[in-house]
Amino acid sequence: MTTTTEGVSEFAVLAETMEARPGSRLMRPVEALSAVLLLAIIAMLLSGVVFRYGLSRPIVWIDEAASIAFLWLAMLGSAIAIDRCEHLRLTIFLNALGERARQFTETLGMVAIMAFLLVLLPAAYMYASGEMDITSSALNIPAGYRAAAIAVGMVLMVLLAVAQLLRTARALDVAVAVAAVAAVASALWLLSPALTSFGNGNILIFLVGGAAVCLAMGVPIAFCFGIATLLFLAFTTSMPLVVMIGRMDEGMSSLILLSVPVFVLLGCILDATGMGKAIVDFLASMLGHVKAGMSYVLLGSLFLVSGISGSKVSDMATVAPALFPEMKRRGHKPKEMIALLATGAAMADTVPPSIVLIVLGSVAGVSIAALFTSGFAIALVLLVALAALARIKAARENVDGVIRPSLKRIGATALIAAPALVLPFIIRSAVASGAATATEVSTIAVVYAFIIGTVLYGGIGIRRTYKMLVETAAMSGAILLILGTAAAMAWALTQTGFAFELTDMMSGLPGGWFTFMLVSIALFMLLGCVLEGLPAIVLLAPIMFPIARAMGIHDVHYSMVIVTAMNVGLMAPPIGIGFYIACKIGNVSPDEAMGAIWPYIGAMVLGLLLIAAVPWFSLALL
């Protein structure tokens, strides 16, 4: 699962080969250590589940030990993502430039990242040194051993950035970029006395404008937030930078987030074992013979597969190759298939285990069990809307020669798919019932999928397993660094008093709570186009949820509305980054698919407005 794109962000084109990566030799030991840390986290979490529920003898130090390994995994994974060019970024504007201008802009962005890391590195060292005076309660070791991960990760990222510049950039470009960064910093330092008088205008200058400029330059999203926040704190406040490190640590370190890398690994196992394909084959045997049947199969597969993988990229990559050939044979146009694939993936993003819902629960303080239960129902509403449109569009579908499978054939595919079909319902029911936390369930699900995949679906070799562990570390590091820098930016926003001003403004809107819902939908759709779901949630949830509560909107209802709005924005061209990923997976030109997706986006928007207007859809199953 990758991250840079051709005009895209969320996850993106495949990583460069090992030989082509500038820091590959340096990173091989780091990759091995990251794989070990991930295995250690899974082993500790699984042991915790066994001893707590099976033996009724909880191990008190497991959470602390897992937290230490988790932060190290996050920072080492961030470095691996730098090495593999897998950090999430938007390149649509960068790719519009000429070749020479693009090369210089990429060099300038890399120099800006290096400057950001070098400026924060002393603060990271001070933070770790300060934590050495604090002893952990269970393990009785200095907390600085854990906090040192941030400084070590930053050092690795600086070294990798230097290696990449030496390998790919022209010396003149590097010199000009360094001079440009130094000139901007000097100018801001000279202007800092005047900037402090601008008050909340600095939010627009730095936190909005600075982040937008970095984003347009193709700087990874995590560093866009980090650079903007650093500039804001350094030139408009007297706040020590060590506070920013502390906020980044807090944003990456919630125990709830331990389930993120485990669910990412679960998606890799799903892809490697073919469990997802077994589900697709079963649904095809059930519905493939009817008109619009393959569209129903595609939507149903995304719904069920999402419940296992928790990743839109894994969902689409599993479903598209299995269904597109037959859909083409029946007369489906490639652009229509891409449209259905993209919006179907957006529909399924609330199906447990959704990483977006896990992060939202962590940031906004909403029950993940409630979010999982409601997310299942909301996905069903959107599924019906998309299926109805697919049926209308299938009026001329050619089903001549399609033979209805025998009951024996259906039974055989059901038997093969049964172990995979059970998994999403186990995950949802275990978390929703309170029998286990999302983190505990994620660990059990990984072990279950690995064993079932090995025994029934052909197994996974050692080399492939190691590759999956490293991929998981890189993907998790990219996600968690975004959460860390976005948490720092969100904290900077709240310190300005902007949140209180926004609350007063929103409370005064005519039309009450539903007008606020409409404004929230527009805002999160826009952010979903540009940022992807996770950073938008971390930035705005601390600000928007208190306003929603003050207006009497249920936390779960509001959660479903904003997550769905972000998913619609994610798939809406010309900026929606998920749309380009779907085109990449389906090997269809974005220009060709762009016109076809709008009716499906319209169906999603109608479903979203229905969800916003009728709280029952979100709350009925709670």
XYZ file of C-alpha atoms in Angstrom:
622
model
C 0.000 0.000 0.000
C 1.712 3.108 -1.203
C 1.461 6.790 -1.008
C 2.698 9.199 -3.649
C 0.605 9.506 -6.785
C 0.331 10.816 -10.276
C -1.715 13.833 -9.285
C -2.943 12.077 -6.213
C -2.308 11.566 -2.545
C -4.017 9.141 -0.253
C -1.817 6.164 -0.905
C -0.601 6.036 -4.522
C 1.802 4.655 -7.013
C 3.956 1.664 -6.261
C 7.175 2.324 -4.370
C 10.432 2.408 -6.221
C 12.475 -0.771 -6.229
C 15.009 -1.473 -3.494
C 17.904 -0.759 -5.828
C 16.485 2.627 -6.855
C 15.883 3.925 -3.369
C 18.565 6.355 -2.152
C 18.775 5.043 1.393
C 18.024 1.369 0.826
C 21.218 0.006 2.365
C 20.954 2.300 5.352
C 17.323 1.312 5.822
C 17.597 -2.476 5.670
C 18.419 -2.742 9.407
C 15.682 -0.177 10.143
C 13.175 -2.191 8.132
C 14.158 -5.361 9.981
C 13.808 -3.601 13.355
C 10.398 -2.234 12.333
C 9.221 -5.723 11.383
C 10.374 -7.028 14.773
C 8.605 -4.165 16.586
C 5.359 -4.868 14.736
C 5.545 -8.558 15.606
C 6.341 -7.652 19.217
C 3.301 -5.365 19.399
C 1.037 -8.104 18.042
C 2.537 -10.660 20.424
C 2.099 -8.365 23.430
C -1.465 -7.466 22.535
C -2.369 -11.089 21.928
C -0.780 -12.103 25.241
C -2.765 -9.382 26.946
C -6.008 -10.748 25.503
C -5.161 -14.347 26.496
C -4.120 -13.493 30.041
C -6.958 -11.011 30.616
C -9.859 -13.012 29.208
C -8.574 -16.576 29.141
C -6.634 -16.777 32.411
C -8.149 -13.807 34.282
C -4.619 -12.647 35.118
C -4.015 -9.342 33.283
C -0.389 -8.363 32.667
C -0.080 -4.799 33.920
C 3.011 -3.787 31.941
C 1.809 -4.762 28.469
C 0.173 -1.420 27.628
C 3.348 0.454 28.583
C 5.616 -1.858 26.615
C 3.316 -1.755 23.587
C 3.225 2.048 23.785
C 7.025 2.224 23.700
C 7.237 -0.139 20.722
C 4.396 1.724 19.006
C 6.092 5.141 19.033
C 9.348 3.618 17.798
C 7.408 1.814 15.054
C 5.705 5.079 14.068
C 8.958 7.049 13.758
C 10.960 4.289 12.075
C 8.017 3.678 9.753
C 7.977 7.390 8.874
C 11.642 7.111 7.894
C 10.935 4.019 5.785
C 8.119 5.932 4.071
C 10.588 8.731 3.228
C 12.961 6.149 1.755
C 10.195 4.520 -0.309
C 8.492 7.784 -1.322
C 5.313 6.560 0.383
C 4.313 9.604 2.404
C 0.879 10.934 1.531
C 1.060 13.987 -0.715
C -0.870 15.860 -3.392
C 0.943 16.168 -6.723
C -1.777 17.378 -9.087
C -0.399 20.937 -9.069
C 3.201 19.781 -9.166
C 2.571 17.683 -12.257
C 1.050 20.684 -14.040
C 4.489 22.330 -14.070
C 7.103 21.861 -16.752
C 9.807 19.269 -16.198
C 12.466 21.746 -15.117
C 10.156 23.689 -12.793
C 8.858 20.461 -11.281
C 12.366 19.223 -10.511
C 13.265 22.471 -8.759
C 9.980 22.551 -6.821
C 10.548 19.005 -5.583
C 14.082 19.966 -4.517
C 12.738 23.039 -2.734
C 10.159 20.883 -0.948
C 12.804 18.400 0.189
C 15.021 21.229 1.491
C 12.020 22.649 3.386
C 11.442 19.228 4.977
C 15.110 19.046 5.997
C 14.945 22.543 7.504
C 11.809 21.600 9.451
C 13.450 18.469 10.862
C 16.752 20.197 11.711
C 15.007 23.060 13.514
C 12.888 20.662 15.572
C 15.689 18.195 16.296
C 17.116 20.109 19.325
C 13.588 20.378 20.729
C 13.098 16.634 20.243
C 16.343 15.984 22.121
C 15.262 18.323 24.939
C 11.888 16.573 25.099
C 13.491 13.141 25.397
C 15.966 14.444 28.014
C 13.106 15.884 30.052
C 11.225 12.604 29.879
C 14.253 10.802 31.333
C 13.306 12.295 34.703
C 9.942 10.525 34.591
C 9.736 6.833 35.518
C 7.045 4.672 33.984
C 4.611 3.211 36.503
C 4.640 -0.443 35.428
C 8.072 -1.061 33.924
C 9.921 1.399 36.183
C 12.120 2.666 33.359
C 12.722 6.270 32.238
C 10.051 7.523 29.850
C 12.841 9.109 27.818
C 13.621 5.737 26.238
C 10.254 5.950 24.561
C 10.425 9.661 23.700
C 13.869 9.226 22.114
C 12.106 7.599 19.160
C 11.043 11.034 17.897
C 14.608 12.374 17.769
C 15.989 9.170 16.238
C 13.270 9.149 13.588
C 14.017 12.766 12.702
C 17.749 12.033 12.342
C 16.981 9.125 10.006
C 14.643 11.258 7.924
C 17.266 14.006 7.579
C 19.869 11.469 6.417
C 17.430 10.010 3.887
C 16.503 13.469 2.604
C 20.198 14.261 2.092
C 20.685 10.934 0.293
C 17.740 11.641 -1.979
C 19.005 15.140 -2.837
C 22.505 13.830 -3.587
C 21.052 11.208 -5.873
C 18.328 13.088 -7.732
C 18.793 16.865 -7.428
C 21.081 19.242 -9.286
C 23.661 21.032 -7.150
C 22.496 24.429 -8.427
C 18.868 23.618 -7.537
C 19.898 22.598 -4.029
C 21.912 25.796 -3.530
C 19.040 27.988 -4.768
C 16.524 26.066 -2.636
C 18.650 26.439 0.501
C 19.028 30.161 -0.210
C 15.265 30.496 -0.760
C 14.393 28.735 2.510
C 16.959 30.843 4.395
C 15.606 34.033 2.824
C 12.014 33.220 3.788
C 13.056 32.389 7.363
C 15.107 35.599 7.634
C 12.275 37.727 6.275
C 9.789 36.203 8.706
C 12.192 36.746 11.599
C 12.559 40.421 10.676
C 8.803 40.774 10.322
C 7.938 38.845 13.493
C 7.324 41.980 15.641
C 4.766 43.165 13.098
C 3.257 39.702 12.657
C 2.378 39.407 16.328
C 0.003 42.364 15.922
C -2.044 40.555 13.261
C -3.766 38.361 15.855
C -5.846 35.617 14.281
C -4.840 36.861 10.854
C -1.730 34.755 11.367
C -3.952 31.680 11.164
C -4.672 32.545 7.535
C -1.051 33.464 6.819
C 0.638 30.428 8.360
C -1.741 27.617 9.298
C -3.837 27.993 6.142
C -1.614 29.778 3.644
C 1.642 28.099 4.651
C 0.111 24.637 4.602
C -1.591 25.318 1.251
C 1.666 26.477 -0.377
C 3.503 23.389 0.878
C 0.658 21.156 -0.287
C 0.715 22.681 -3.773
C 4.486 22.119 -3.909
C 3.961 18.387 -3.385
C 5.362 18.354 0.153
C 3.967 15.334 2.045
C 0.868 16.224 4.055
C 2.477 15.442 7.425
C 5.264 17.934 6.738
C 2.811 20.526 5.359
C 1.114 20.589 8.756
C 4.432 20.479 10.593
C 6.067 23.303 8.632
C 3.000 25.545 8.903
C 2.726 24.964 12.659
C 6.462 25.504 13.191
C 6.379 28.826 11.322
C 3.304 29.936 13.261
C 4.804 29.130 16.662
C 8.305 30.382 15.866
C 7.402 33.766 14.362
C 4.122 34.780 16.009
C 4.386 33.375 19.552
C 6.929 32.927 22.326
C 6.008 29.259 22.756
C 9.051 26.943 23.084
C 9.246 24.396 20.275
C 9.526 21.536 22.751
C 5.781 22.018 23.284
C 5.196 21.166 19.623
C 7.156 17.938 20.051
C 4.989 17.090 23.044
C 1.825 17.644 21.023
C 3.142 15.499 18.189
C 3.918 12.747 20.689
C 0.425 13.013 22.136
C -1.153 12.860 18.669
C 0.711 9.666 17.763
C 0.590 7.836 21.080
C -3.017 7.113 21.973
C -3.408 3.444 22.855
C -6.521 3.321 20.691
C -4.269 3.945 17.674
C -2.414 0.692 18.333
C -5.040 -0.983 16.186
C -4.061 1.094 13.123
C -0.903 -0.826 12.114
C -2.568 -4.122 13.011
C -5.540 -3.442 10.723
C -3.150 -2.267 7.982
C -1.373 -5.616 8.308
C -4.744 -7.353 8.171
C -5.377 -5.713 4.806
C -2.024 -7.003 3.533
C -2.879 -10.532 4.682
C -6.267 -10.311 2.990
C -4.602 -9.370 -0.274
C -1.822 -11.973 -0.011
C -4.031 -14.945 0.879
C -6.855 -14.332 -1.564
C -9.513 -14.233 1.160
C -11.033 -11.169 -0.483
C -11.219 -12.906 -3.854
C -13.065 -15.820 -2.235
C -15.748 -13.383 -1.063
C -15.974 -11.844 -4.547
C -16.357 -15.278 -6.162
C -19.130 -16.219 -3.745
C -21.128 -13.040 -4.406
C -20.628 -13.475 -8.160
C -22.110 -16.973 -7.979
C -25.127 -15.599 -6.129
C -25.872 -12.450 -8.153
C -23.761 -12.507 -11.301
C -26.498 -13.870 -13.577
C -29.044 -11.053 -13.053
C -29.135 -7.702 -14.813
C -26.872 -5.242 -12.927
C -25.721 -8.325 -11.034
C -22.013 -7.635 -11.458
C -22.533 -4.081 -10.209
C -24.259 -5.502 -7.146
C -21.386 -7.947 -6.710
C -18.841 -5.121 -6.910
C -20.685 -3.046 -4.312
C -21.341 -6.032 -2.047
C -17.716 -7.149 -2.311
C -16.460 -3.705 -1.328
C -18.905 -3.722 1.592
C -17.745 -7.106 2.905
C -14.062 -6.859 2.030
C -13.838 -3.462 3.715
C -14.989 -5.163 6.888
C -11.796 -7.205 6.812
C -9.124 -4.907 5.464
C -10.061 -1.457 6.732
C -8.273 0.037 3.692
C -9.825 1.555 0.566
C -6.752 0.782 -1.516
C -6.755 -2.878 -0.500
C -10.510 -3.057 -1.125
C -10.301 -1.707 -4.664
C -7.173 -3.683 -5.549
C -8.883 -6.905 -4.426
C -12.228 -6.377 -6.143
C -11.370 -4.693 -9.466
C -9.160 -7.392 -11.065
C -11.651 -10.115 -10.150
C -14.736 -8.400 -11.604
C -13.715 -5.964 -14.333
C -13.076 -8.542 -17.120
C -16.572 -10.031 -16.812
C -18.150 -6.588 -16.483
C -16.436 -5.501 -19.714
C -17.729 -8.622 -21.462
C -21.269 -7.684 -20.464
C -20.942 -4.236 -21.993
C -19.995 -2.131 -18.971
C -17.890 0.831 -20.031
C -14.546 1.150 -18.231
C -15.375 4.683 -17.092
C -18.637 3.469 -15.504
C -16.795 0.666 -13.720
C -14.263 3.112 -12.293
C -17.064 5.410 -11.135
C -18.794 2.547 -9.351
C -15.513 1.284 -7.890
C -14.539 4.688 -6.493
C -17.904 5.548 -4.947
C -18.334 1.971 -3.708
C -15.039 2.242 -1.844
C -16.196 5.544 -0.348
C -19.494 3.931 0.668
C -17.683 1.113 2.461
C -15.333 3.314 4.477
C -17.620 3.286 7.506
C -17.809 -0.527 7.576
C -15.825 -1.861 10.570
C -12.894 -2.019 10.977
C -12.578 1.494 9.558
C -9.281 3.144 10.459
C -10.974 6.522 9.976
C -13.569 5.647 12.643
C -10.857 4.436 15.014
C -8.943 7.711 14.677
C -12.148 9.744 15.010
C -13.078 7.903 18.197
C -9.613 8.589 19.598
C -9.567 12.297 18.717
C -13.182 13.226 19.461
C -13.724 10.961 22.464
C -16.560 9.010 20.823
C -17.198 5.337 21.583
C -15.585 3.209 18.876
C -18.122 0.464 19.584
C -20.937 2.918 18.807
C -19.145 4.180 15.692
C -18.665 0.631 14.407
C -22.329 -0.215 14.962
C -23.591 2.969 13.316
C -21.055 2.798 10.485
C -22.436 -0.555 9.385
C -25.947 0.894 9.076
C -24.801 4.050 7.290
C -22.891 2.016 4.718
C -26.099 0.074 4.039
C -27.982 3.317 3.293
C -25.310 4.393 0.801
C -25.155 0.871 -0.645
C -28.869 1.003 -1.466
C -28.474 4.423 -3.121
C -25.598 3.258 -5.334
C -27.268 -0.072 -6.147
C -30.438 1.740 -7.263
C -28.426 3.939 -9.631
C -26.503 0.923 -10.927
C -29.799 -0.835 -11.707
C -31.049 2.179 -13.670
C -27.822 2.311 -15.661
C -27.956 -1.425 -16.389
C -31.046 -1.174 -18.621
C -28.994 -2.080 -21.708
C -26.640 -4.532 -20.078
C -26.013 -7.660 -22.146
C -26.609 -10.806 -20.088
C -27.052 -13.128 -23.058
C -25.244 -16.383 -22.532
C -24.851 -15.849 -18.785
C -25.777 -19.120 -17.108
C -27.148 -19.197 -13.585
C -24.754 -21.273 -11.425
C -26.046 -24.493 -9.968
C -26.771 -24.809 -6.265
C -23.759 -27.099 -6.047
C -21.522 -24.392 -7.499
C -22.964 -21.755 -5.151
C -22.502 -24.105 -2.198
C -18.877 -24.747 -3.150
C -18.021 -21.054 -3.384
C -19.881 -20.399 -0.121
C -17.866 -23.097 1.620
C -14.589 -21.605 0.361
C -15.614 -18.063 1.307
C -17.167 -18.900 4.690
C -13.997 -18.465 6.815
C -13.407 -15.054 5.204
C -17.077 -14.021 5.386
C -17.183 -14.657 9.117
C -14.346 -12.254 9.910
C -16.001 -8.831 9.368
C -18.989 -9.869 11.469
C -16.715 -11.110 14.260
C -14.885 -7.782 14.251
C -18.045 -5.687 14.301
C -19.928 -7.738 16.873
C -16.969 -8.087 19.257
C -16.305 -4.345 19.352
C -19.953 -3.261 19.269
C -20.904 -5.602 22.115
C -18.032 -4.395 24.278
C -16.571 -7.887 24.500
C -13.204 -6.552 23.320
C -11.596 -3.288 22.293
C -10.774 -2.430 18.679
C -7.101 -3.033 19.449
C -7.743 -6.466 20.925
C -10.045 -7.457 18.075
C -7.515 -6.304 15.478
C -4.882 -8.609 16.981
C -7.227 -11.597 17.089
C -8.335 -10.862 13.509
C -4.729 -10.825 12.237
C -3.947 -14.156 13.879
C -7.206 -15.662 12.593
C -6.624 -14.387 9.045
C -3.020 -15.569 9.010
C -3.910 -19.068 10.228
C -6.946 -19.421 7.951
C -5.000 -17.991 5.028
C -2.154 -20.420 5.622
C -4.350 -23.488 6.085
C -7.142 -22.881 3.579
C -5.997 -20.278 1.068
C -2.519 -21.312 0.040
C -0.416 -19.715 2.761
C 2.073 -16.877 2.809
C 5.812 -17.422 2.400
C 8.375 -16.034 4.820
C 9.678 -13.511 2.290
C 6.154 -12.246 1.551
C 5.391 -12.068 5.266
C 8.486 -9.961 5.901
C 7.573 -7.686 2.992
C 4.061 -7.216 4.435
C 5.492 -6.305 7.839
C 7.740 -3.644 6.317
C 4.913 -2.306 4.134
C 2.724 -2.078 7.225
C 5.427 -0.196 9.121
C 5.850 2.324 6.296
C 2.110 2.843 5.842
C 1.517 3.140 9.589
C 4.407 5.584 9.959
C 3.003 7.776 7.188
C -0.446 7.786 8.829
C 0.787 8.355 12.375
C 3.145 11.195 11.469
C 0.179 12.966 9.897
C -1.769 12.469 13.120
C 1.157 13.864 15.131
C 1.710 17.034 13.116
C -2.044 17.559 12.627
C -2.508 17.294 16.406
C 0.165 19.974 16.867
C -1.591 22.234 14.352
C -4.991 21.632 15.967
C -3.514 22.558 19.347
C -2.012 25.743 17.884
C -5.440 26.630 16.475
C -7.157 26.185 19.819
C -4.544 28.306 21.613
C -5.411 31.316 19.457
C -9.005 31.397 20.681
C -10.174 30.774 17.110
C -12.310 27.850 18.256
C -14.410 30.117 20.486
C -14.917 32.621 17.669
C -15.930 29.815 15.312
C -18.369 28.502 17.925
C -20.042 31.899 18.222
C -20.249 32.255 14.445
C -21.703 28.766 13.932
C -24.190 29.190 16.762
C -25.533 32.316 15.080
C -26.284 30.617 11.754
C -29.961 30.777 10.676
C -31.688 27.437 10.438
C -30.237 25.907 13.588
C -28.583 22.508 13.690
C -29.343 21.462 10.111
C -27.668 24.559 8.677
C -24.651 23.677 10.790
C -24.804 20.174 9.310
C -24.825 21.584 5.773
C -21.851 23.825 6.533
C -20.020 20.848 8.049
C -20.775 18.737 4.958
C -19.376 21.422 2.640
C -16.292 21.919 4.810
C -15.440 18.230 5.182
C -16.130 17.509 1.515
C -13.640 20.232 0.598
C -11.037 18.952 3.035
C -11.696 15.400 1.885
C -10.770 16.426 -1.661
C -7.420 17.859 -0.621
C -6.260 16.233 2.600
C -7.888 12.799 2.816
C -9.865 11.836 5.887
C -7.397 11.358 8.715
C -5.690 14.777 8.815
C -9.001 16.575 8.350
C -10.437 14.710 11.329
C -7.483 15.437 13.603
C -7.512 19.120 12.627
C -11.203 19.875 12.967
C -12.750 17.296 15.303
C -11.578 19.083 18.492
C -13.183 22.287 17.182
C -16.355 21.042 15.497
C -17.581 18.382 17.929
C -18.105 20.787 20.878
C -20.189 23.011 18.575
C -22.248 20.031 17.411
C -22.842 18.958 21.021
C -23.918 22.478 21.978
C -26.513 22.329 19.200
C -27.873 19.019 20.467
C -26.427 16.834 17.702
C -25.508 13.328 18.823
C -21.790 12.559 18.570
C -22.354 9.383 16.549
C -24.789 11.076 14.158
C -22.331 13.917 13.526
C -19.483 11.432 13.107
C -21.329 9.554 10.380
C -22.144 12.769 8.519
C -18.615 14.166 8.464
C -16.955 10.831 7.628
C -19.363 10.292 4.741
C -18.829 13.873 3.545
C -15.067 13.375 3.551
C -15.430 10.163 1.573
C -17.570 11.910 -1.040
C -14.940 14.650 -1.334
C -12.191 12.054 -1.541
C -13.715 10.600 -4.703
C -14.846 13.865 -6.335
C -12.719 15.040 -9.270
C -10.819 17.065 -10.299
C -8.996 17.153 -6.954
C -10.452 14.159 -5.096
C -7.426 11.980 -4.505
C -9.245 8.653 -4.134
C -10.716 9.061 -7.632
C -7.247 8.957 -9.158
C -6.339 5.875 -7.148
C -9.390 4.075 -8.525
C -8.356 5.095 -12.058
C -4.850 3.804 -11.406
C -6.120 0.443 -10.134
C -8.584 0.069 -13.026
C -6.049 1.317 -15.597
C -8.459 3.933 -16.960
C -7.600 7.523 -17.866
C -8.922 10.016 -15.276
C -10.068 12.258 -18.136
C -12.235 9.421 -19.452
C -13.705 8.501 -16.070
C -14.297 12.032 -14.805
C -17.584 12.579 -16.607
C -19.009 9.218 -15.590
C -18.571 9.580 -11.856
C -20.867 12.547 -11.280
C -24.170 10.622 -11.214
C -22.660 8.290 -8.619
C -21.364 11.257 -6.604
C -24.910 12.644 -6.828
C -26.328 9.402 -5.419
C -23.816 9.555 -2.565
C -24.730 13.188 -1.834
C -28.448 12.352 -1.741
C -27.700 9.514 0.671
C -25.540 11.868 2.749
C -28.298 14.498 2.981
C -30.744 11.796 4.062
C -28.300 10.632 6.755
C -27.808 14.220 7.937
C -31.514 15.028 8.050
C -32.644 11.789 9.725
C -30.606 10.896 12.854
C -32.453 7.568 13.065
C -30.217 6.023 10.407
C -27.158 6.675 12.559
C -28.663 5.879 15.937
C -31.207 3.098 15.354
C -28.825 0.204 16.029
C -27.163 1.721 19.104
